[in-house]
Amino acid sequence: MLRSTGIWPTWTLRQSRIGSVLCLVAALLAQKTLDGKSPRAWPLTVLAFAGLSFALLASAVNLESDRTAGRANPSPLSLRFLLALLALSLAGVLDMGGNLFRPRGVVLWVGGLALALGYLWLVSPPAAPVSPAEKRARGAIAVPWHWWALGGILLLGLWFRLRLYGEIPADMGFDLASKFHDALSILRGNYNIFFPARLGREGLFFYATALAGKLTGLSRSTLHLTSGLIGVVTIVAVYQLARELFGVGTGLVAAYLLAVNRWHIVLSRSGFRACTMPLFTAWSLYAFLRALRTRRPLDWGLAGVAIGAGAYSYRSFLFVPVALAAGLVLYLLWHWSERRGLAPGLLIAVLVAAAIVAPLVRYVAENPDKYMARQKYQTDAQVKQQDKAESWLTYLGRCLLVFNDQGDGDSRFNYPFARQAGLASAALLVLGAACLLVRPRSRAAAFMLPAVLILSLPAALSMLPGEMPSSLRLSGLIVPAVILAALPLEVLVRLWRPTPHEQSAGPAENRLGLSLTLQAGASARTLGLSADGAALLRAALALAAALLLGYEAVEAYGYYFRDYPTKLPDQANYSVTGDMARVLRAFPDQEQAYVVGFPNWFDGSVLAMHVGVAPNQVAVLPALRPDQPPVTTLGGAGLFLLCPRDEASRLTLQAAFPAGILVEHHYPDGQVSFLAFYAER
């Protein structure tokens, strides 16, 4: 008998096992129906009912993590000494005026932080020490099985994020070009703290791209490579967070679901700085929860590092500290005794985070208008449509349903309006959320449920009437979503795990039998087959779970490599500027290659990115005149790229260079994308 606590009913083990499987099947069928064109109300109702039923049937299952290490008493901590080291770090910020990281300031800033973390390490007790006997028993190079499993998941995630990364996507519009030119400016010695162009952007991703460009050469593909590798690292962070909350099994499933999550695959391959949002969300949550469990000064310091560094990742990250604060308040409401000894650790985290974010704070203090330009732009757009505005609860509801119903409509970052999760994880997510709702006292519920709501706010608060949530602003929601989706499988594992009674029962009690009697005349023969029934059921469920997870990967492959490219700009993953850049690079004499301007034809910054140079290094002619250079001065061969609608320039070139060759380039649907005129005297 499974006995639950609180107000929830008591179920027999058999009822819980069979009922939970039926709830999962019902959730999958409801999610599949929701994908069709039928009314959404009843599939959503079935999903919610299946989730609540699953949670109640499994309410007696213990979901706490196996990480229950005791809290060792740290060595005495001198707060004054720590403050002195952090003051040294802050002294470096005094040399960071004018929005620039300068060598002397960076040395002091980073050096002070390193000394502070070193001091916290010295006063922290060892984390989970391993005895010599245990080391000998494990062997010198023994690797736990779950690290092998995680390694396989990382290889899968790497494959999804780097396969054809230079070809898909072929283009992401002007926004990607601005990222390229910011990384290029870093390589040229402009070490900005904040990048104010195009409404302002945090710079951590640009520095990572510049580092990759330093090692491999900067190109458009470098942006996609950098974001792809960040996506792979995020898988490790999600594994650690899920393991911290629920144990190794949930950690591995969550890592797998992230590795094949369609939304995260698109985000990781985009080359956009929003790819850092899930990484720092997972890292901050994990570091904070670990510090809350161990209370080690070093762990509190590392939590401060994660939170402080996250401020340089993506603007939506500013909601993560709010989610942590809300989770801590809820946790302490249920576990008031945990407050003892908490204040010093929180102070350490706050001080370290403040020291890390200090250069950005200085920039904001000196340039508040530039830092808030993006928020002002969004607010102005909302004010203009105020008469059509919907309630913020409507916007929040759309954010919470992106995994099950409709996602972002921007074709650069999604197959327009498709759900942001696979079939299996979309259904499992509802069951996992319900499991925490019926366990409000748990640490996971206190932190994960507020995180879901608060991480939805960056998108919900910036939405316009009739708009779907931005997949970039909402990207932090991926982290709690995949963990919640992994949770029901852990519940099923623990429900179907053999009980002590089943393990001690005799073979006859657990066997299923099948007999068949064959009779011919006076003689008869009986054929029999028997097996361990419980073991067969567990094997069948394990196979079904493996097939379900496998289908998630197959579905993600079709989504990204088959469906998504058909919607990519400029058309079916064909890039006009990318093709123009290929033609320019192939021409032998770059000094004699020109692009003729025409209204609303191409973006010069995007073309420069594809060529791999700064925008001012691409020769763009505002107009082409027969009596002016380069028409009158061209010697030898020359190349002119033209808009198909620019009849005047085409006629001018054909008249000036009768021997020239005009080559048409086409979109996938056959329309002319641009003209290449090869001039010859």
XYZ file of C-alpha atoms in Angstrom:
681
model
C 0.000 0.000 0.000
C 1.236 3.475 -0.905
C 0.211 5.978 1.721
C 0.190 9.661 0.947
C 0.333 12.521 3.338
C -1.871 15.549 3.669
C -5.261 15.842 1.963
C -4.561 13.502 -0.932
C -6.308 10.106 -1.073
C -4.659 6.771 -0.462
C -4.132 4.416 -3.396
C -3.021 0.819 -3.632
C 0.255 0.172 -5.391
C -1.524 -1.548 -8.276
C -3.961 1.350 -8.724
C -1.121 3.839 -8.757
C 0.924 1.852 -11.257
C -1.839 1.155 -13.755
C -3.528 4.531 -13.331
C -0.328 6.499 -13.874
C 0.382 4.681 -17.142
C -3.184 5.327 -18.334
C -2.802 9.015 -17.464
C 0.355 9.224 -19.559
C -1.402 7.577 -22.512
C -4.342 9.974 -22.141
C -1.984 12.969 -22.061
C -0.218 11.809 -25.228
C -3.529 11.318 -27.051
C -4.803 14.719 -25.894
C -1.591 16.412 -27.036
C -1.822 14.698 -30.419
C -5.433 15.852 -30.749
C -4.420 19.386 -29.800
C -2.073 19.429 -32.794
C -5.046 18.942 -35.125
C -7.686 21.408 -36.236
C -10.302 20.415 -33.677
C -11.358 22.887 -30.935
C -8.629 23.353 -28.328
C -10.820 23.427 -25.221
C -11.414 19.734 -24.687
C -7.855 18.479 -25.469
C -6.508 21.057 -23.016
C -9.079 19.914 -20.456
C -8.062 16.277 -20.913
C -4.398 17.253 -20.593
C -5.053 19.085 -17.338
C -7.204 16.250 -15.961
C -4.592 13.632 -16.920
C -1.880 15.693 -15.235
C -3.812 16.136 -12.003
C -4.827 12.454 -11.920
C -1.227 11.363 -12.523
C -0.009 13.620 -9.722
C -2.606 12.344 -7.245
C -1.966 8.697 -8.099
C 1.759 9.216 -7.528
C 1.445 11.611 -4.598
C 3.104 9.134 -2.230
C 6.235 8.756 -4.355
C 9.283 10.384 -2.814
C 10.873 12.641 -5.424
C 13.656 14.129 -3.340
C 17.171 14.050 -4.731
C 19.721 11.498 -3.587
C 22.064 14.404 -2.823
C 21.663 14.613 0.932
C 25.195 15.488 2.013
C 25.352 16.950 5.496
C 26.487 20.475 6.169
C 30.011 20.609 7.506
C 31.011 23.528 9.679
C 33.173 25.946 7.669
C 36.290 27.572 9.032
C 35.778 31.018 10.564
C 35.085 33.562 7.823
C 36.425 37.108 8.080
C 33.853 39.305 6.391
C 36.215 42.274 6.556
C 38.935 40.398 4.686
C 36.439 39.283 2.033
C 35.216 42.867 1.650
C 38.810 44.055 1.257
C 39.411 41.598 -1.591
C 36.178 42.601 -3.294
C 37.088 46.265 -2.803
C 40.272 45.545 -4.768
C 38.059 44.173 -7.518
C 35.848 47.258 -7.441
C 38.930 49.472 -7.669
C 39.441 48.078 -11.141
C 36.000 49.341 -12.150
C 37.235 52.900 -11.572
C 39.384 52.431 -14.688
C 36.432 51.342 -16.858
C 34.896 54.668 -17.789
C 33.731 55.396 -21.316
C 32.180 51.934 -21.726
C 35.555 50.214 -22.063
C 37.318 47.305 -20.391
C 40.909 48.523 -19.965
C 43.861 46.204 -19.174
C 44.728 47.694 -15.778
C 41.101 47.768 -14.669
C 40.468 44.204 -15.847
C 43.540 42.904 -13.989
C 42.359 44.473 -10.726
C 38.721 43.482 -11.284
C 39.400 39.839 -12.154
C 42.308 39.537 -9.730
C 40.253 40.746 -6.774
C 37.451 38.333 -7.636
C 39.895 35.437 -8.002
C 41.451 36.204 -4.620
C 38.006 36.436 -3.014
C 36.968 33.054 -4.437
C 40.303 31.579 -3.369
C 39.714 32.802 0.159
C 36.196 31.302 0.162
C 37.724 28.009 -0.973
C 40.195 28.047 1.905
C 37.479 28.522 4.536
C 35.104 25.960 2.971
C 35.022 22.313 4.083
C 35.699 19.658 1.424
C 32.680 18.703 -0.656
C 31.715 15.030 -0.242
C 35.213 13.660 0.493
C 36.007 10.163 -0.795
C 37.877 7.829 1.524
C 41.033 6.017 0.325
C 39.215 2.677 0.616
C 36.448 3.929 -1.677
C 39.017 5.181 -4.182
C 40.733 1.765 -4.213
C 37.375 0.012 -4.602
C 36.420 2.221 -7.534
C 39.760 1.923 -9.242
C 42.114 4.689 -10.277
C 40.235 5.609 -13.467
C 36.733 4.362 -12.715
C 33.991 6.518 -14.276
C 30.419 6.309 -12.928
C 27.888 4.921 -15.388
C 25.863 8.120 -15.461
C 28.835 10.084 -16.781
C 29.077 7.648 -19.692
C 25.363 8.134 -20.310
C 25.718 11.906 -20.141
C 28.620 11.707 -22.580
C 26.410 9.911 -25.091
C 23.690 12.533 -24.646
C 26.237 15.305 -25.203
C 27.369 13.678 -28.447
C 23.744 13.561 -29.591
C 23.265 17.205 -28.629
C 26.493 18.137 -30.412
C 25.290 16.387 -33.573
C 21.959 18.206 -33.553
C 23.654 21.579 -33.000
C 26.618 21.354 -35.367
C 25.387 19.213 -38.269
C 25.422 21.474 -41.355
C 25.808 24.483 -39.047
C 27.327 26.526 -41.893
C 24.375 25.789 -44.198
C 21.307 25.812 -41.942
C 20.380 28.559 -41.369
C 21.773 30.203 -44.492
C 20.662 33.649 -43.309
C 19.109 35.185 -40.189
C 18.647 38.782 -41.343
C 20.246 42.043 -40.238
C 20.322 41.136 -36.523
C 22.920 38.427 -37.060
C 25.111 40.832 -39.027
C 25.210 43.229 -36.083
C 26.500 40.393 -33.876
C 29.232 39.641 -36.413
C 30.376 43.263 -36.559
C 30.379 43.534 -32.753
C 32.668 40.488 -32.540
C 34.807 41.992 -35.303
C 35.128 45.244 -33.347
C 36.370 43.280 -30.315
C 39.048 41.614 -32.426
C 40.092 45.102 -33.530
C 40.595 46.219 -29.932
C 37.264 47.818 -28.969
C 36.509 46.128 -25.636
C 33.069 47.485 -24.865
C 31.233 46.702 -21.624
C 27.852 47.175 -23.289
C 27.107 47.365 -27.000
C 24.676 50.260 -27.531
C 24.017 49.828 -31.272
C 20.578 48.584 -32.379
C 18.860 49.449 -29.081
C 21.645 47.987 -26.937
C 22.927 44.481 -26.269
C 24.867 42.670 -23.549
C 28.294 41.561 -24.707
C 29.204 38.173 -23.228
C 28.243 36.263 -26.383
C 30.230 38.650 -28.570
C 33.369 38.045 -26.507
C 32.859 34.282 -26.797
C 32.443 34.662 -30.568
C 35.537 36.846 -30.796
C 37.529 34.192 -28.922
C 36.313 31.522 -31.339
C 37.103 33.859 -34.229
C 40.615 34.358 -32.884
C 41.133 30.595 -32.932
C 39.364 29.681 -36.183
C 38.958 32.944 -38.096
C 35.847 35.096 -37.802
C 33.017 34.412 -40.237
C 29.262 34.034 -40.184
C 29.728 30.354 -39.343
C 31.721 31.324 -36.246
C 28.556 32.817 -34.751
C 26.665 29.569 -35.320
C 29.571 27.479 -34.016
C 29.776 29.558 -30.827
C 26.056 29.397 -30.102
C 26.050 25.667 -30.877
C 28.812 24.948 -28.372
C 27.057 27.096 -25.763
C 23.963 24.967 -26.367
C 25.941 21.792 -25.666
C 27.328 23.222 -22.416
C 23.756 24.082 -21.420
C 22.920 20.358 -21.516
C 25.463 19.772 -18.735
C 24.044 22.647 -16.672
C 20.501 21.285 -16.995
C 21.715 17.817 -15.996
C 23.326 19.208 -12.850
C 20.225 21.219 -11.933
C 17.832 18.304 -12.451
C 20.153 15.970 -10.550
C 20.356 18.457 -7.689
C 16.561 18.496 -7.453
C 15.520 14.923 -8.246
C 18.527 12.663 -8.728
C 20.629 11.132 -11.489
C 17.768 9.537 -13.436
C 15.828 12.764 -13.844
C 19.054 14.578 -14.647
C 19.839 12.249 -17.539
C 16.309 12.373 -18.963
C 16.224 16.177 -18.677
C 19.599 16.399 -20.429
C 18.316 14.142 -23.210
C 15.097 16.124 -23.635
C 17.122 19.325 -23.918
C 19.513 17.712 -26.404
C 16.591 16.946 -28.745
C 14.386 19.925 -27.877
C 13.407 21.656 -31.116
C 13.317 25.130 -29.568
C 16.757 24.803 -28.031
C 18.209 23.320 -31.223
C 17.022 26.336 -33.236
C 18.255 28.723 -30.549
C 21.641 27.003 -30.255
C 22.205 27.155 -34.014
C 20.950 30.728 -34.453
C 24.150 32.639 -33.707
C 22.143 34.947 -31.429
C 23.130 35.977 -27.907
C 19.809 34.669 -26.542
C 21.452 31.208 -26.616
C 23.196 32.209 -23.374
C 19.890 32.708 -21.529
C 19.128 28.988 -20.886
C 22.758 28.371 -19.894
C 22.887 31.063 -17.227
C 19.361 30.296 -16.062
C 20.294 26.661 -15.407
C 23.707 27.511 -13.966
C 22.311 30.142 -11.579
C 19.499 27.894 -10.345
C 21.874 24.971 -9.843
C 24.564 27.004 -8.084
C 22.039 28.662 -5.778
C 20.254 25.404 -4.876
C 23.555 23.654 -4.265
C 24.691 26.472 -1.977
C 21.366 26.363 -0.148
C 21.929 22.644 0.492
C 25.626 22.635 1.433
C 25.934 26.149 2.954
C 29.628 26.147 1.952
C 31.061 29.678 1.497
C 32.645 28.694 -1.815
C 29.305 27.434 -3.150
C 27.677 30.731 -2.199
C 30.491 32.539 -3.985
C 30.006 30.436 -7.115
C 26.289 31.194 -6.999
C 27.213 34.874 -6.994
C 29.498 34.297 -9.993
C 26.686 32.666 -11.972
C 24.192 35.408 -11.157
C 26.654 38.230 -11.794
C 27.923 36.801 -15.089
C 24.353 36.224 -16.236
C 23.774 39.978 -16.283
C 26.120 40.126 -19.307
C 24.238 37.412 -21.209
C 20.734 38.556 -22.210
C 18.341 41.177 -20.861
C 15.708 38.610 -19.861
C 18.198 37.194 -17.342
C 17.353 40.082 -15.001
C 14.242 38.080 -14.068
C 16.307 35.086 -12.854
C 17.389 36.703 -9.540
C 13.727 37.602 -9.011
C 12.782 33.944 -9.526
C 15.475 32.855 -7.061
C 14.259 35.340 -4.450
C 10.642 34.228 -4.887
C 11.652 30.580 -4.614
C 13.661 31.212 -1.463
C 10.738 33.018 0.185
C 8.360 30.151 -0.621
C 10.869 27.568 0.571
C 11.372 29.349 3.896
C 7.616 29.677 4.400
C 7.409 25.874 4.435
C 10.797 25.259 6.101
C 11.309 28.173 8.478
C 13.989 26.334 10.434
C 16.239 26.446 7.335
C 16.743 30.176 7.877
C 19.411 29.517 10.514
C 22.868 30.334 9.192
C 21.455 31.476 5.852
C 22.214 35.201 6.057
C 26.055 34.981 5.770
C 25.821 32.803 2.675
C 23.294 35.066 0.987
C 25.500 38.050 1.771
C 28.488 36.324 0.130
C 26.463 35.595 -3.019
C 25.163 39.168 -3.205
C 28.613 40.702 -2.690
C 30.297 38.522 -5.327
C 27.482 39.102 -7.823
C 27.647 42.853 -7.178
C 31.402 42.916 -7.800
C 30.989 41.081 -11.103
C 28.156 43.249 -12.358
C 29.814 46.515 -11.212
C 31.227 47.501 -14.666
C 27.777 47.145 -16.207
C 26.210 49.080 -13.333
C 28.697 51.896 -13.948
C 27.748 51.983 -17.619
C 24.034 52.104 -16.765
C 24.629 54.944 -14.301
C 26.523 56.913 -16.947
C 24.214 56.055 -19.871
C 20.727 55.201 -18.570
C 19.001 56.242 -21.802
C 21.155 53.971 -23.963
C 20.718 50.996 -21.639
C 16.940 51.455 -21.509
C 16.526 52.194 -25.234
C 15.104 48.740 -25.989
C 12.554 48.947 -23.173
C 11.527 52.442 -24.333
C 11.057 51.190 -27.882
C 8.847 48.329 -26.680
C 6.844 50.593 -24.384
C 6.250 53.110 -27.176
C 5.018 50.326 -29.463
C 2.604 49.110 -26.779
C 1.298 52.633 -26.126
C 0.511 53.096 -29.824
C -1.710 49.992 -29.728
C -3.117 50.543 -26.264
C -6.702 50.614 -27.580
C -6.278 47.019 -28.815
C -4.377 45.741 -25.780
C -5.311 42.414 -24.213
C -4.975 41.570 -20.533
C -1.553 40.563 -19.277
C -3.085 37.275 -18.097
C -3.924 36.513 -21.733
C -0.320 37.160 -22.700
C 0.931 35.043 -19.790
C -1.375 32.199 -20.827
C 0.073 32.226 -24.335
C 3.566 32.059 -22.869
C 2.707 29.044 -20.720
C 1.118 27.199 -23.663
C 3.972 27.544 -26.165
C 5.125 23.968 -25.496
C 1.683 22.460 -26.068
C -0.140 24.783 -28.441
C 1.394 27.581 -30.526
C 4.851 29.113 -30.469
C 6.459 32.195 -31.978
C 5.461 33.174 -35.512
C 8.891 34.540 -36.498
C 10.177 32.249 -39.253
C 13.799 33.009 -38.369
C 13.556 31.235 -35.017
C 10.759 28.689 -35.475
C 8.588 26.887 -37.907
C 5.892 29.588 -37.568
C 3.368 28.940 -34.786
C 4.446 25.322 -34.198
C 4.578 24.132 -30.589
C 7.985 24.520 -28.980
C 8.347 20.929 -27.743
C 8.082 17.440 -29.142
C 4.946 15.357 -28.672
C 6.321 13.347 -25.746
C 7.876 16.221 -23.804
C 4.795 18.417 -24.332
C 2.563 15.799 -22.696
C 5.098 14.903 -20.004
C 5.512 18.573 -19.091
C 1.887 18.808 -17.951
C 2.224 15.686 -15.786
C 5.471 16.953 -14.258
C 4.042 20.362 -13.399
C 1.063 18.698 -11.715
C 3.414 16.496 -9.664
C 4.970 19.605 -8.129
C 1.634 21.347 -7.636
C 0.538 18.572 -5.259
C 3.896 18.792 -3.430
C 4.010 22.498 -2.521
C 6.340 21.887 0.445
C 9.122 20.393 -1.675
C 12.237 22.348 -2.558
C 11.651 21.670 -6.257
C 8.118 23.093 -6.161
C 9.268 26.183 -4.265
C 11.837 27.067 -6.928
C 10.609 25.529 -10.206
C 6.986 26.702 -10.180
C 7.768 30.398 -9.506
C 10.547 30.151 -12.097
C 8.031 29.047 -14.742
C 5.826 32.073 -14.060
C 8.566 34.670 -13.615
C 10.632 33.545 -16.618
C 7.499 33.991 -18.748
C 7.305 37.686 -17.854
C 10.028 39.025 -20.219
C 7.901 37.905 -23.168
C 4.486 38.526 -21.609
C 5.280 42.114 -20.600
C 6.547 43.061 -24.070
C 3.824 41.476 -26.216
C 1.622 43.449 -28.588
C -2.084 42.724 -29.217
C -2.569 39.481 -31.144
C 1.137 38.661 -30.949
C 2.644 35.330 -29.935
C 5.467 35.278 -27.345
C 8.988 35.966 -28.587
C 10.982 32.740 -28.496
C 14.119 34.732 -27.620
C 12.712 36.621 -24.634
C 11.009 33.437 -23.414
C 14.068 31.195 -23.838
C 14.811 30.929 -20.116
C 11.588 28.936 -19.779
C 13.215 26.019 -21.612
C 15.167 25.049 -18.483
C 12.320 24.376 -16.010
C 10.209 22.958 -18.842
C 12.563 20.101 -19.770
C 13.124 19.274 -16.097
C 9.385 19.100 -15.445
C 8.992 16.943 -18.564
C 11.642 14.523 -17.267
C 9.984 14.166 -13.866
C 7.044 11.837 -14.789
C 9.400 9.169 -16.114
C 11.247 9.227 -12.787
C 7.875 8.890 -11.043
C 7.058 5.817 -13.123
C 10.462 4.288 -12.416
C 9.972 4.673 -8.675
C 6.383 3.418 -8.835
C 7.312 0.277 -10.761
C 10.466 -0.452 -8.809
C 10.095 -3.863 -7.085
C 8.957 -3.550 -3.488
C 10.659 -5.566 -0.719
C 7.621 -7.879 -0.744
C 7.944 -8.490 -4.496
C 11.661 -9.109 -4.169
C 11.155 -11.658 -1.386
C 8.152 -13.396 -2.982
C 8.605 -16.884 -4.359
C 8.828 -17.443 -8.124
C 5.321 -18.887 -8.299
C 3.743 -15.720 -6.893
C 5.080 -13.484 -9.666
C 4.756 -15.758 -12.702
C 2.240 -15.574 -15.513
C 1.317 -18.802 -17.262
C -0.139 -19.770 -20.642
C -1.053 -23.341 -21.568
C -2.329 -24.885 -24.806
C -3.736 -28.436 -25.045
C -3.484 -30.314 -28.344
C -5.673 -33.430 -28.712
C -5.575 -36.060 -31.483
C -7.893 -38.998 -30.933
C -7.311 -40.563 -27.537
C -3.994 -38.795 -26.934
C -3.503 -35.213 -25.753
C -0.466 -33.009 -25.195
C -0.238 -29.774 -23.214
C 2.235 -27.020 -24.134
C 3.022 -24.438 -21.437
C 4.768 -21.096 -21.235
C 5.442 -19.141 -18.059
C 7.410 -16.045 -17.194
C 7.886 -13.491 -14.460
C 4.850 -11.282 -15.082
C 6.073 -8.241 -13.154
C 9.438 -8.344 -14.908
C 7.734 -8.568 -18.304
C 5.563 -5.563 -17.523
C 8.563 -3.544 -16.418
C 10.465 -4.527 -19.547
C 7.493 -3.554 -21.729
C 7.212 -0.174 -20.016
C 10.952 0.421 -20.350
C 10.750 -0.383 -24.065
C 7.758 1.939 -24.478
C 9.619 4.749 -22.697
C 12.685 4.212 -24.911
C 10.524 4.330 -28.050
C 8.808 7.478 -26.790
C 12.131 9.213 -26.187
C 13.458 7.949 -29.507
C 10.438 9.392 -31.295
C 11.228 12.736 -29.676
C 14.624 12.736 -31.419
C 13.144 11.652 -34.765
C 10.522 14.384 -34.505
C 13.193 17.001 -33.720
C 15.236 15.924 -36.748
C 12.261 16.323 -39.081
C 11.354 19.664 -37.541
C 14.789 21.241 -37.918
C 16.343 19.649 -40.987
C 13.174 19.202 -43.082
C 10.392 21.608 -42.047
C 12.176 24.617 -40.555
C 14.431 25.366 -43.595
C 11.374 25.754 -45.843
C 10.423 28.895 -43.908
C 13.850 30.455 -43.464
C 14.640 33.809 -45.091
C 15.109 34.936 -47.709
C 13.252 31.982 -49.205
C 13.507 28.266 -48.414
C 16.861 28.797 -46.662
C 18.285 30.624 -49.678
C 20.238 33.761 -48.779
C 20.408 36.494 -51.429
C 23.258 38.287 -49.668
C 25.014 34.978 -49.046
C 24.879 34.148 -52.764
C 26.033 37.680 -53.633
C 28.980 37.291 -51.246
C 29.912 33.977 -52.872
C 30.011 35.661 -56.297
C 32.057 38.574 -54.944
C 34.595 36.284 -53.260
C 34.970 34.211 -56.427
C 35.871 37.234 -58.568
C 39.680 37.481 -58.950
C 40.047 41.281 -58.753
C 38.277 42.481 -55.601
C 39.221 46.097 -56.408
C 37.025 45.938 -59.504
C 33.940 44.364 -57.864
C 30.933 46.595 -57.113
C 27.393 46.388 -55.833
C 24.977 48.890 -57.359
C 22.536 50.374 -54.872
C 18.790 50.300 -55.370
C 15.956 51.129 -52.911
C 15.032 48.297 -50.504
C 17.232 45.750 -52.207
C 19.818 44.394 -49.750
C 21.333 45.086 -46.336
C 24.945 46.162 -46.670
C 25.868 44.994 -43.167
C 24.545 41.497 -43.906
C 26.469 41.359 -47.181
C 29.636 42.470 -45.390
C 29.139 39.713 -42.801
C 28.870 37.058 -45.521
C 31.982 38.441 -47.213
C 33.708 38.542 -43.817
C 34.637 42.233 -43.714
C 33.415 45.486 -42.163
C 30.508 47.241 -43.953
C 32.746 50.048 -45.256
C 34.932 47.495 -47.048
C 32.223 46.494 -49.536
C 32.180 48.785 -52.602
C 28.552 49.908 -52.889
C 27.722 52.435 -55.618
C 24.727 54.656 -54.785
C 24.033 54.957 -58.536
C 25.598 54.042 -61.860
C 26.204 56.789 -64.456
C 27.666 56.227 -67.937
C 29.872 59.358 -67.762
C 31.352 58.738 -64.316
C 33.669 56.198 -62.642
C 33.857 53.281 -62.469
C 32.159 52.967 -65.888
C 34.618 55.407 -67.502
C 37.738 54.245 -65.654
C 37.340 50.472 -65.540
C 40.364 48.731 -66.966
C 40.265 45.040 -67.762
C 37.530 42.965 -66.156
C 34.974 44.161 -63.615
C 31.985 42.783 -61.725
C 28.719 44.606 -61.002
C 25.922 43.113 -58.902
C 22.493 44.546 -59.727
C 18.948 44.430 -58.440
C 16.688 42.666 -61.005
C 14.425 45.739 -61.002
C 17.262 48.146 -61.812
C 16.722 48.414 -65.575
C 18.647 51.689 -65.889
C 21.889 50.257 -64.486
C 21.605 47.123 -66.616
C 21.158 49.148 -69.823
C 24.042 51.448 -68.858
C 26.423 48.522 -68.395
C 25.349 46.746 -71.575
C 25.859 49.950 -73.569
C 29.281 50.667 -72.028
C 30.518 47.061 -72.214
C 28.949 45.344 -75.250
C 31.119 42.258 -74.690
C 29.976 41.915 -71.076
C 28.116 38.865 -69.788
C 24.908 39.092 -67.734
C 24.230 36.160 -65.370
C 20.938 35.677 -63.551
C 20.782 34.175 -60.056
C 17.509 32.726 -58.816
C 15.424 32.025 -55.736
C 14.365 28.390 -55.211
C 10.983 29.204 -56.798
C 12.654 30.429 -60.013
C 12.371 34.192 -59.518
C 15.484 36.247 -60.239
C 17.243 37.202 -56.994
C 20.053 39.354 -58.446
C 22.056 39.966 -61.601
C 25.816 39.631 -61.984
C 27.284 41.612 -64.879
C 30.841 40.690 -65.866
C 32.240 43.714 -67.708
C 35.089 43.521 -70.228
C 36.623 46.344 -72.308
